[in-house]
Amino acid sequence: MDKDIDYVIAVAECRSISKAAELLYISQPSLSCYISKLEQDLELKLFSRTGFGVSLTEAGEVYVSYAKEIKGLQSTMARKLHQMKLEEHSRQISVCMTLNTGTLLTGQIAEEFRKKYAGVQLEFINVMSKDIQRRLEERKCDFAIGPDVCDHNEYAYDLITREHFLLAVPVKYDLDFMAEHVEGFQFPWIDITHLPKVDFILQEASCNVRKHIDLILNRYGIAMQPVMEVTNSILTIQAAERQLGCCFLSESFLPYITNRDSLRCYCVGEPDDASTSGAIYARDRQLTAPEKYCIACIGRMLVKSKDRIREEFLKGGV
């Protein structure tokens, strides 16, 4: 049956038995004989033969129409079966994840995931945002959770959350008098162009948060000389908690503030200024059902945790 379909479609598209024979890598007499035999079996002519080639009869039009539908269904079936095979043999999912709220939720994510896919192991690998694309290229992980840092031509990005940027201020600096409630921000907003003289601890230039903050500072024409530069946002928070200076962070790092009484947090920039968290994976890679479910679990946990933590901070008067 498959050969019948392939041969008839080839002749119909080439409008020539000889050209179709070349395409199919068989001899012209063999193909001509095969078509004639098929027509005898069907007791219907599929092609009209002329000196200029062949054309489909009415019966041939019907045959080719359904033949193409059958080919399409066969292709869909093959993809579905291949997907099932991948899922059956994929017993571990490796997830690269930047430092954010999700890093603290890996135990809960794994527990939720196991309720549906008990036989599939989850592996979480902490990475810097600048290393995500390299990890994906080297196939060191199945997908990544982090900011939108990869080439969109090669990698898909499924947005999970957007987080505003905050200025975390040690309580030794009383800046509450500058805070305003601005539409579009959940935290009180502060105008960083009118800050009094305060010290700053910043992440190194390659950090994703630092890149966004530099864009905001450049837009406002602010040149900032930090008293200290550290490798990541968690270290800036720790320094700020020790009253060494103010720091910038995204909302996803609020869970890493261990001494909430030591800091006050304010939104900065414009409402559209935001860091994002999303799932990143190669465009030519079809995610398995367990991988899709894993991403869904991560998304639910991130959103729920972000909303809860924000509410806790706001209730505490931060």
Steps between C-alpha positions, in 0.01 A plus 500: 500500500780747588671433169173552310451837664860614450503398134167659409582826679840516329352450152224752571744767620757438222228466230737250344566133566862528387573798728322330789706185439822706530372652824411157639825336381322230296484438130232663286364167370472365853308806622275498193425131556432561871251781429323291236472207742358731769242635256401143408454411866290810561313453171539877455733717295702735717693674220430615148804440279583747222800586291580778747499282812224394738218673687267384772156367417207574732571174679866596515413833664305315770780247549772767536286712735452214744853372445642833622273489804626150577863617464430786740343268755793259469741786566302613804485144630878460458565823693264398779657155531850651495395740776367211707826314448698801621281531806527128575880510490548842661536410866679820604438866430786745552400860567746788503376776729638840589489621858142616564194405699489166318839399638347485847201304373673206333395258775134601471516491120649150502239380749212635289654356181539151651126481565449462126836364378635291785754321279662813355782662695544879506848649507539873572825671401578852619648722227575865434273663242798560270563124486147387409543496122832315520346236726214451256735484202711238675181310593594515867132551581162433339375854558584799717303728731625855505498841331454555127869490401515263199482548124130495407579350159632185665328491838138526610414701810177424688441784744406400856526819710603865480665667800559867569838631610541607860739716693577332833598770749661438841291646782790730588391703196150633560354545150133447581439873452581454129270202443184536291221266403512482120256311280654188350725430800415276796774648720539871579695673221804720546657744254865394475592825323451686829663263744710653777859384531497131588740213443424227245600137464453375143518166324778451246423623149421153359207440741158527339361732769803728469454521122140616544592746775779646285244561224272680746787706642622593151150606400491740796857615439619366836866404538539279805821415680432205734699451817505129420430264209412136567432198281125459546180650642500287814833648608370853439202421726726363772714814486194724512365309802830578673427868431797532262295670229192491280457240227277433201319172454199355326195376691610141438778552756274612786507149656875541551451791741541328835473807725201695374523755780841609373382621158229705331411418139381744235416459131718692254487585132188484285214245520627339179845445652493138604704187530337181376511132579408247234571160351772496235555213257622436145237575235581179314441294813151367576436496873375172646184485708701465828711804402189705426350396831825586680494852350135536602587398859786750512275772362226440757750491786680818388182704459347377826821559695558845350149616589524360853841651575403840358190499720707411806745785435225752443320395818825543686523858381804449283 
